[in-house]
Amino acid sequence: MKKRNIVVGLLMGVTMMALLSGCASVPKAEDPSVYLDPAQENAADKEEVVAYAEEVKPLIESFYEEGKGLKNLSAKGNALFVEVDLSEVPGEYDKVEDQMIFESTRITHGLLNYRPYEFIKDLYKISITFTGGKTLDFYGKQMVENEGELSFKAETIVAEVKRK
């Protein structure tokens, strides 16, 4: 009986150490302020980005029934700006934050992968404003490429939604 307790205690200890070391290795999202570039914030409009905003708008509108939800999609400088009214979007999630994560993921994926234009990789940022809520800024330098598609890591999107 005593040997069994020792073995069980050792197994529990090893299991706890494995769990704690695994939790320590979970990557944290970077602070987006490192991506701020004052010159880009006030840059002149890039014609290709402005044209792309008009081109991709029907795709983003198709995410929402009867055009409800999407309030605006525009370009300024080298950035894309999206405004969504969550009160007009059918709630698929119990928490507003979860809905924001879902909307941000599909919007950014749609914007980044609609057409394989090279300039997309050079976008400064994508800014998504939720009416009555918050603005989420995803910077081009945070983009990752996976199997030919551009996206933002899940932890980047979640961290931005949870940022105060």
Coordinates of N, CA and C in Angstrom, one line a residue:
M1 N 0.8 -1.2 0.0 CA 0.0 0.0 0.0 C 0.9 1.3 0.0
K2 N 1.9 1.2 0.8 CA 2.8 2.4 0.9 C 3.5 2.6 -0.4
K3 N 4.0 1.5 -1.1 CA 4.6 1.7 -2.4 C 3.7 2.2 -3.4
R4 N 2.4 1.8 -3.4 CA 1.4 2.3 -4.3 C 1.2 3.8 -4.1
N5 N 1.2 4.3 -2.9 CA 1.0 5.7 -2.6 C 2.2 6.5 -3.1
I6 N 3.4 5.9 -3.0 CA 4.6 6.6 -3.5 C 4.6 6.7 -5.0
V7 N 4.2 5.6 -5.7 CA 4.2 5.6 -7.1 C 3.1 6.6 -7.6
V8 N 1.9 6.6 -7.0 CA 0.9 7.5 -7.4 C 1.3 9.0 -7.1
G9 N 2.0 9.2 -6.0 CA 2.5 10.6 -5.7 C 3.5 11.0 -6.7
L10 N 4.4 10.1 -7.1 CA 5.4 10.5 -8.1 C 4.7 10.7 -9.5
L11 N 3.8 9.9 -9.9 CA 3.1 10.1 -11.1 C 2.3 11.5 -11.1
M12 N 1.7 11.8 -10.0 CA 1.0 13.1 -9.9 C 2.0 14.2 -10.0
G13 N 3.1 14.1 -9.4 CA 4.2 15.1 -9.4 C 4.7 15.3 -10.8
V14 N 5.0 14.2 -11.5 CA 5.5 14.3 -12.9 C 4.4 14.9 -13.8
T15 N 3.2 14.5 -13.6 CA 2.1 15.1 -14.4 C 1.9 16.6 -14.2
M16 N 2.0 17.0 -13.0 CA 1.9 18.5 -12.7 C 3.0 19.2 -13.3
M17 N 4.2 18.7 -13.2 CA 5.4 19.3 -13.8 C 5.2 19.5 -15.3
A18 N 4.7 18.4 -15.9 CA 4.5 18.4 -17.4 C 3.5 19.5 -17.8
L19 N 2.4 19.5 -17.0 CA 1.4 20.5 -17.3 C 1.9 21.9 -17.1
L20 N 2.6 22.2 -16.0 CA 3.1 23.5 -15.7 C 4.1 23.9 -16.8
S21 N 5.0 23.0 -17.2 CA 6.0 23.4 -18.2 C 5.3 23.7 -19.5
G22 N 4.3 22.9 -19.8 CA 3.5 23.1 -21.1 C 2.8 24.4 -21.1
C23 N 2.3 24.9 -20.0 CA 1.6 26.1 -19.9 C 2.6 27.3 -20.1
A24 N 3.8 27.1 -19.6 CA 4.8 28.2 -19.7 C 5.2 28.4 -21.1
S25 N 5.1 27.3 -22.0 CA 5.5 27.4 -23.3 C 4.5 28.0 -24.3
V26 N 3.3 28.2 -23.8 CA 2.2 28.8 -24.7 C 2.6 30.2 -25.1
P27 N 2.8 30.5 -26.3 CA 3.2 31.8 -26.7 C 2.2 32.9 -26.4
K28 N 2.7 34.0 -26.0 CA 1.8 35.2 -25.7 C 1.9 36.1 -27.0
A29 N 0.7 36.8 -27.2 CA 0.7 37.7 -28.3 C 1.6 38.9 -28.0
E30 N 2.2 39.4 -29.1 CA 3.0 40.6 -28.9 C 2.2 41.9 -28.7
D31 N 2.8 42.8 -28.1 CA 2.2 44.1 -27.9 C 2.1 44.8 -29.2
P32 N 0.9 45.2 -29.7 CA 0.9 45.7 -31.1 C 1.5 47.1 -31.2
S33 N 1.8 47.8 -30.1 CA 2.4 49.1 -30.2 C 3.7 49.1 -30.9
V34 N 4.4 47.9 -30.9 CA 5.7 47.8 -31.6 C 5.5 48.0 -33.1
Y35 N 4.3 47.8 -33.6 CA 4.0 47.9 -35.0 C 3.6 49.3 -35.5
L36 N 3.3 50.2 -34.5 CA 2.9 51.5 -34.9 C 4.0 52.3 -35.7
D37 N 3.5 52.9 -36.7 CA 4.4 53.7 -37.6 C 3.7 55.0 -37.9
P38 N 4.2 56.1 -37.2 CA 3.5 57.4 -37.4 C 3.5 57.8 -38.9
A39 N 4.5 57.5 -39.7 CA 4.6 57.8 -41.1 C 3.4 57.1 -41.8
Q40 N 3.2 55.9 -41.5 CA 2.1 55.1 -42.1 C 0.7 55.6 -41.7
E41 N 0.6 56.0 -40.5 CA -0.7 56.5 -40.0 C -1.2 57.7 -40.8
N42 N -0.3 58.5 -41.3 CA -0.7 59.7 -42.1 C -0.3 59.6 -43.6
A43 N -0.1 58.4 -44.0 CA 0.4 58.2 -45.4 C -0.7 58.6 -46.4
A44 N -0.2 59.0 -47.6 CA -1.2 59.3 -48.7 C -1.8 58.0 -49.1
D45 N -3.0 58.2 -49.7 CA -3.8 57.0 -50.1 C -3.0 56.3 -51.2
K46 N -3.0 54.9 -51.1 CA -2.4 54.1 -52.2 C -3.6 53.7 -53.1
E47 N -3.5 54.0 -54.4 CA -4.6 53.8 -55.3 C -4.9 52.3 -55.4
E48 N -3.9 51.4 -55.3 CA -4.2 50.0 -55.4 C -5.0 49.5 -54.1
V49 N -4.8 50.1 -53.0 CA -5.5 49.7 -51.8 C -6.9 50.2 -51.8
V50 N -7.1 51.5 -52.3 CA -8.4 52.1 -52.4 C -9.2 51.2 -53.4
A51 N -8.6 50.9 -54.5 CA -9.4 50.1 -55.5 C -9.7 48.7 -55.0
Y52 N -8.8 48.1 -54.2 CA -9.0 46.8 -53.6 C -10.1 46.8 -52.6
A53 N -10.3 47.9 -51.9 CA -11.4 48.0 -50.9 C -12.7 48.0 -51.6
E54 N -12.8 48.6 -52.8 CA -14.0 48.6 -53.5 C -14.3 47.2 -54.1
E55 N -13.2 46.6 -54.6 CA -13.3 45.3 -55.2 C -13.7 44.2 -54.2
V56 N -13.2 44.2 -53.0 CA -13.5 43.2 -52.0 C -14.8 43.4 -51.2
K57 N -15.3 44.6 -51.3 CA -16.5 45.0 -50.5 C -17.7 44.0 -50.7
P58 N -18.0 43.6 -52.0 CA -19.1 42.6 -52.1 C -18.9 41.3 -51.4
L59 N -17.6 40.8 -51.3 CA -17.3 39.6 -50.6 C -17.7 39.8 -49.1
I60 N -17.2 40.9 -48.5 CA -17.4 41.1 -47.1 C -18.9 41.4 -46.8
E61 N -19.6 42.1 -47.8 CA -21.1 42.2 -47.6 C -21.8 40.9 -47.7
S62 N -21.3 39.9 -48.4 CA -21.9 38.6 -48.5 C -21.9 37.9 -47.2
F63 N -21.1 38.3 -46.3 CA -21.0 37.6 -44.9 C -22.3 38.0 -44.1
Y64 N -23.0 39.0 -44.5 CA -24.1 39.6 -43.7 C -25.4 39.6 -44.5
E65 N -26.5 39.2 -43.9 CA -27.7 39.1 -44.6 C -28.2 40.5 -44.9
E66 N -28.7 40.6 -46.2 CA -29.3 41.8 -46.7 C -28.5 43.1 -46.4
G67 N -27.2 42.9 -46.4 CA -26.3 44.0 -46.2 C -26.3 44.6 -44.8
K68 N -27.0 43.9 -43.9 CA -27.0 44.4 -42.5 C -25.8 44.0 -41.8
G69 N -25.3 44.8 -40.9 CA -24.1 44.4 -40.2 C -22.9 45.2 -40.7
L70 N -22.6 45.1 -41.9 CA -21.4 45.9 -42.5 C -21.8 47.3 -42.7
K71 N -21.2 48.2 -42.0 CA -21.5 49.6 -42.1 C -20.6 50.4 -43.1
N72 N -19.3 49.9 -43.1 CA -18.4 50.6 -44.0 C -17.2 49.7 -44.2
L73 N -16.6 49.8 -45.4 CA -15.3 49.2 -45.8 C -14.6 50.2 -46.6
S74 N -13.5 50.7 -46.2 CA -12.8 51.8 -46.9 C -11.3 51.6 -46.8
A75 N -10.6 52.4 -47.5 CA -9.1 52.4 -47.4 C -8.6 53.8 -47.2
K76 N -7.6 53.9 -46.4 CA -6.9 55.2 -46.2 C -5.4 54.9 -46.1
G77 N -4.7 55.6 -46.9 CA -3.2 55.3 -46.9 C -3.0 53.9 -47.3
N78 N -2.3 53.2 -46.5 CA -2.0 51.8 -46.8 C -2.7 50.8 -45.8
A79 N -3.9 51.2 -45.5 CA -4.7 50.5 -44.5 C -6.1 50.3 -45.0
L80 N -6.7 49.2 -44.5 CA -8.1 48.9 -44.7 C -8.9 49.1 -43.4
F81 N -10.1 49.8 -43.6 CA -10.9 50.1 -42.4 C -12.3 49.4 -42.6
V82 N -12.7 48.7 -41.6 CA -14.0 48.0 -41.7 C -14.8 48.4 -40.4
E83 N -16.1 48.7 -40.6 CA -17.0 49.0 -39.5 C -18.2 48.0 -39.5
V84 N -18.4 47.3 -38.4 CA -19.5 46.3 -38.3 C -20.3 46.7 -37.1
D85 N -21.7 46.6 -37.3 CA -22.6 46.8 -36.3 C -23.1 45.4 -35.8
L86 N -22.6 45.0 -34.6 CA -22.9 43.7 -34.1 C -24.3 43.5 -33.7
S87 N -25.0 44.6 -33.5 CA -26.4 44.5 -33.1 C -27.3 44.1 -34.3
E88 N -26.8 44.2 -35.5 CA -27.5 43.8 -36.7 C -27.0 42.4 -37.2
V89 N -26.0 41.8 -36.5 CA -25.5 40.5 -36.9 C -26.2 39.5 -36.1
P90 N -26.7 38.4 -36.7 CA -27.3 37.4 -35.9 C -26.3 36.8 -34.9
G91 N -26.6 36.8 -33.6 CA -25.7 36.3 -32.6 C -25.5 34.8 -32.6
E92 N -24.3 34.4 -33.1 CA -24.0 33.0 -33.1 C -23.3 32.5 -31.7
Y93 N -23.0 33.5 -31.0 CA -22.2 33.3 -29.7 C -22.9 34.0 -28.5
D94 N -22.7 33.4 -27.4 CA -23.3 34.0 -26.2 C -22.5 35.2 -25.7
K95 N -21.2 35.3 -25.9 CA -20.4 36.4 -25.5 C -20.1 37.3 -26.7
V96 N -20.2 38.6 -26.5 CA -19.8 39.6 -27.5 C -18.4 39.4 -27.9
E97 N -17.5 39.1 -27.0 CA -16.1 38.9 -27.3 C -15.9 37.7 -28.3
D98 N -16.7 36.7 -28.1 CA -16.6 35.5 -29.0 C -17.1 35.9 -30.4
Q99 N -18.1 36.7 -30.5 CA -18.6 37.1 -31.8 C -17.6 38.0 -32.5
M100 N -16.9 38.9 -31.7 CA -15.9 39.7 -32.3 C -14.7 38.9 -32.8
I101 N -14.4 37.9 -32.1 CA -13.3 37.0 -32.6 C -13.7 36.3 -33.9
F102 N -14.9 35.8 -34.0 CA -15.4 35.2 -35.2 C -15.4 36.2 -36.3
E103 N -16.0 37.3 -36.1 CA -16.1 38.4 -37.2 C -14.8 38.8 -37.6
S104 N -13.9 39.1 -36.7 CA -12.5 39.5 -37.0 C -11.8 38.5 -37.9
T105 N -11.9 37.2 -37.5 CA -11.3 36.1 -38.2 C -11.8 36.1 -39.7
R106 N -13.1 36.1 -39.8 CA -13.6 35.9 -41.2 C -13.3 37.2 -42.1
I107 N -13.4 38.3 -41.4 CA -13.2 39.6 -42.2 C -11.7 39.6 -42.6
T108 N -10.8 39.4 -41.7 CA -9.4 39.5 -42.1 C -9.0 38.4 -43.1
H109 N -9.5 37.2 -42.9 CA -9.2 36.2 -43.9 C -9.7 36.5 -45.2
G110 N -11.0 37.1 -45.3 CA -11.5 37.5 -46.6 C -10.7 38.6 -47.2
L111 N -10.3 39.6 -46.4 CA -9.6 40.7 -47.0 C -8.2 40.3 -47.5
L112 N -7.6 39.4 -46.7 CA -6.2 39.0 -47.1 C -6.1 38.0 -48.2
N113 N -7.2 37.3 -48.5 CA -7.1 36.2 -49.4 C -8.0 36.3 -50.6
Y114 N -8.7 37.4 -50.8 CA -9.7 37.5 -51.9 C -9.0 37.4 -53.2
R115 N -8.0 38.1 -53.4 CA -7.2 38.1 -54.6 C -5.7 37.9 -54.2
P116 N -4.9 37.2 -55.0 CA -3.5 37.1 -54.7 C -2.6 38.2 -55.1
Y117 N -3.0 39.4 -54.7 CA -2.2 40.6 -55.1 C -1.0 40.7 -54.2
E118 N 0.1 41.0 -54.7 CA 1.4 41.1 -53.9 C 1.3 42.3 -52.9
F119 N 0.6 43.4 -53.2 CA 0.6 44.5 -52.3 C -0.1 44.2 -50.9
I120 N -0.9 43.1 -50.9 CA -1.6 42.7 -49.7 C -0.6 42.4 -48.6
K121 N 0.5 41.8 -49.0 CA 1.6 41.5 -48.0 C 2.2 42.7 -47.4
D122 N 2.0 43.8 -48.1 CA 2.6 45.1 -47.6 C 1.6 46.0 -46.9
L123 N 0.4 45.6 -46.7 CA -0.6 46.4 -46.0 C 0.0 46.8 -44.6
Y124 N -0.3 48.0 -44.3 CA 0.2 48.5 -42.9 C -0.7 47.9 -41.9
K125 N -2.1 48.0 -42.0 CA -3.0 47.5 -41.0 C -4.4 47.3 -41.6
I126 N -5.1 46.5 -40.8 CA -6.5 46.3 -41.0 C -7.2 46.7 -39.7
S127 N -8.1 47.6 -39.8 CA -8.7 48.1 -38.6 C -10.2 47.8 -38.6
I128 N -10.7 47.1 -37.6 CA -12.1 46.7 -37.6 C -12.7 47.4 -36.4
T129 N -13.8 48.2 -36.6 CA -14.5 48.9 -35.6 C -15.8 48.2 -35.4
F130 N -16.2 47.8 -34.2 CA -17.5 47.3 -33.9 C -18.3 48.4 -33.3
T131 N -19.4 48.8 -34.0 CA -20.2 49.9 -33.5 C -20.6 49.8 -32.1
G132 N -20.4 50.8 -31.3 CA -20.7 50.8 -29.9 C -19.8 49.9 -29.1
G133 N -18.7 49.5 -29.7 CA -17.8 48.6 -29.0 C -16.4 49.1 -29.1
K134 N -15.5 48.3 -29.7 CA -14.1 48.7 -29.7 C -13.6 48.6 -31.2
T135 N -12.4 49.1 -31.3 CA -11.6 49.0 -32.6 C -10.5 48.1 -32.4
L136 N -10.4 47.1 -33.3 CA -9.3 46.2 -33.3 C -8.3 46.5 -34.5
D137 N -7.1 46.6 -34.2 CA -6.1 46.9 -35.2 C -5.1 45.7 -35.4
F138 N -5.1 45.2 -36.6 CA -4.2 44.1 -36.9 C -3.2 44.7 -37.9
Y139 N -1.9 44.5 -37.6 CA -0.9 45.1 -38.4 C -0.3 44.1 -39.4
G140 N 0.1 44.6 -40.6 CA 0.6 43.8 -41.6 C 1.8 42.9 -41.1
K141 N 2.6 43.5 -40.3 CA 3.8 42.7 -39.8 C 3.4 41.6 -38.9
Q142 N 2.1 41.5 -38.5 CA 1.6 40.4 -37.6 C 1.1 39.3 -38.5
M143 N 1.0 39.5 -39.8 CA 0.5 38.5 -40.7 C 1.4 37.3 -40.8
V144 N 0.8 36.1 -41.0 CA 1.6 34.9 -41.2 C 1.1 34.3 -42.5
E145 N 1.9 33.5 -43.2 CA 1.5 32.8 -44.4 C 1.5 31.3 -44.1
N146 N 0.4 30.7 -44.4 CA 0.3 29.2 -44.1 C -0.3 28.6 -45.3
E147 N 0.5 27.7 -46.0 CA 0.0 27.0 -47.2 C -0.6 28.0 -48.2
G148 N 0.1 29.1 -48.4 CA -0.2 30.0 -49.5 C -1.3 31.0 -49.1
E149 N -1.9 30.9 -47.9 CA -2.9 31.8 -47.4 C -2.4 32.7 -46.3
L150 N -2.8 34.0 -46.4 CA -2.4 34.9 -45.3 C -3.4 34.9 -44.2
S151 N -3.0 35.1 -43.0 CA -3.9 35.2 -41.9 C -3.2 35.8 -40.7
F152 N -3.9 36.0 -39.6 CA -3.4 36.4 -38.3 C -3.5 35.2 -37.4
K153 N -2.5 35.0 -36.6 CA -2.6 33.9 -35.6 C -3.8 34.0 -34.7
A154 N -4.3 32.9 -34.3 CA -5.5 33.0 -33.4 C -5.2 33.8 -32.1
E155 N -4.0 33.6 -31.6 CA -3.7 34.3 -30.3 C -3.6 35.8 -30.6
T156 N -3.2 36.2 -31.8 CA -3.1 37.6 -32.1 C -4.6 38.2 -32.1
I157 N -5.5 37.5 -32.7 CA -6.9 38.0 -32.8 C -7.5 38.0 -31.4
V158 N -7.3 36.9 -30.6 CA -7.9 36.8 -29.3 C -7.3 37.9 -28.4
A159 N -6.0 38.1 -28.4 CA -5.4 39.2 -27.6 C -5.9 40.5 -27.9
E160 N -6.1 40.8 -29.2 CA -6.6 42.1 -29.6 C -8.0 42.4 -29.1
V161 N -8.8 41.3 -29.2 CA -10.2 41.4 -28.7 C -10.2 41.7 -27.2
K162 N -9.4 41.0 -26.5 CA -9.3 41.1 -25.0 C -8.6 42.3 -24.5
R163 N -7.8 43.0 -25.4 CA -7.1 44.2 -25.0 C -8.1 45.2 -24.6
K164 N -7.8 45.9 -23.5 CA -8.6 46.9 -22.9 C -8.5 48.2 -23.7

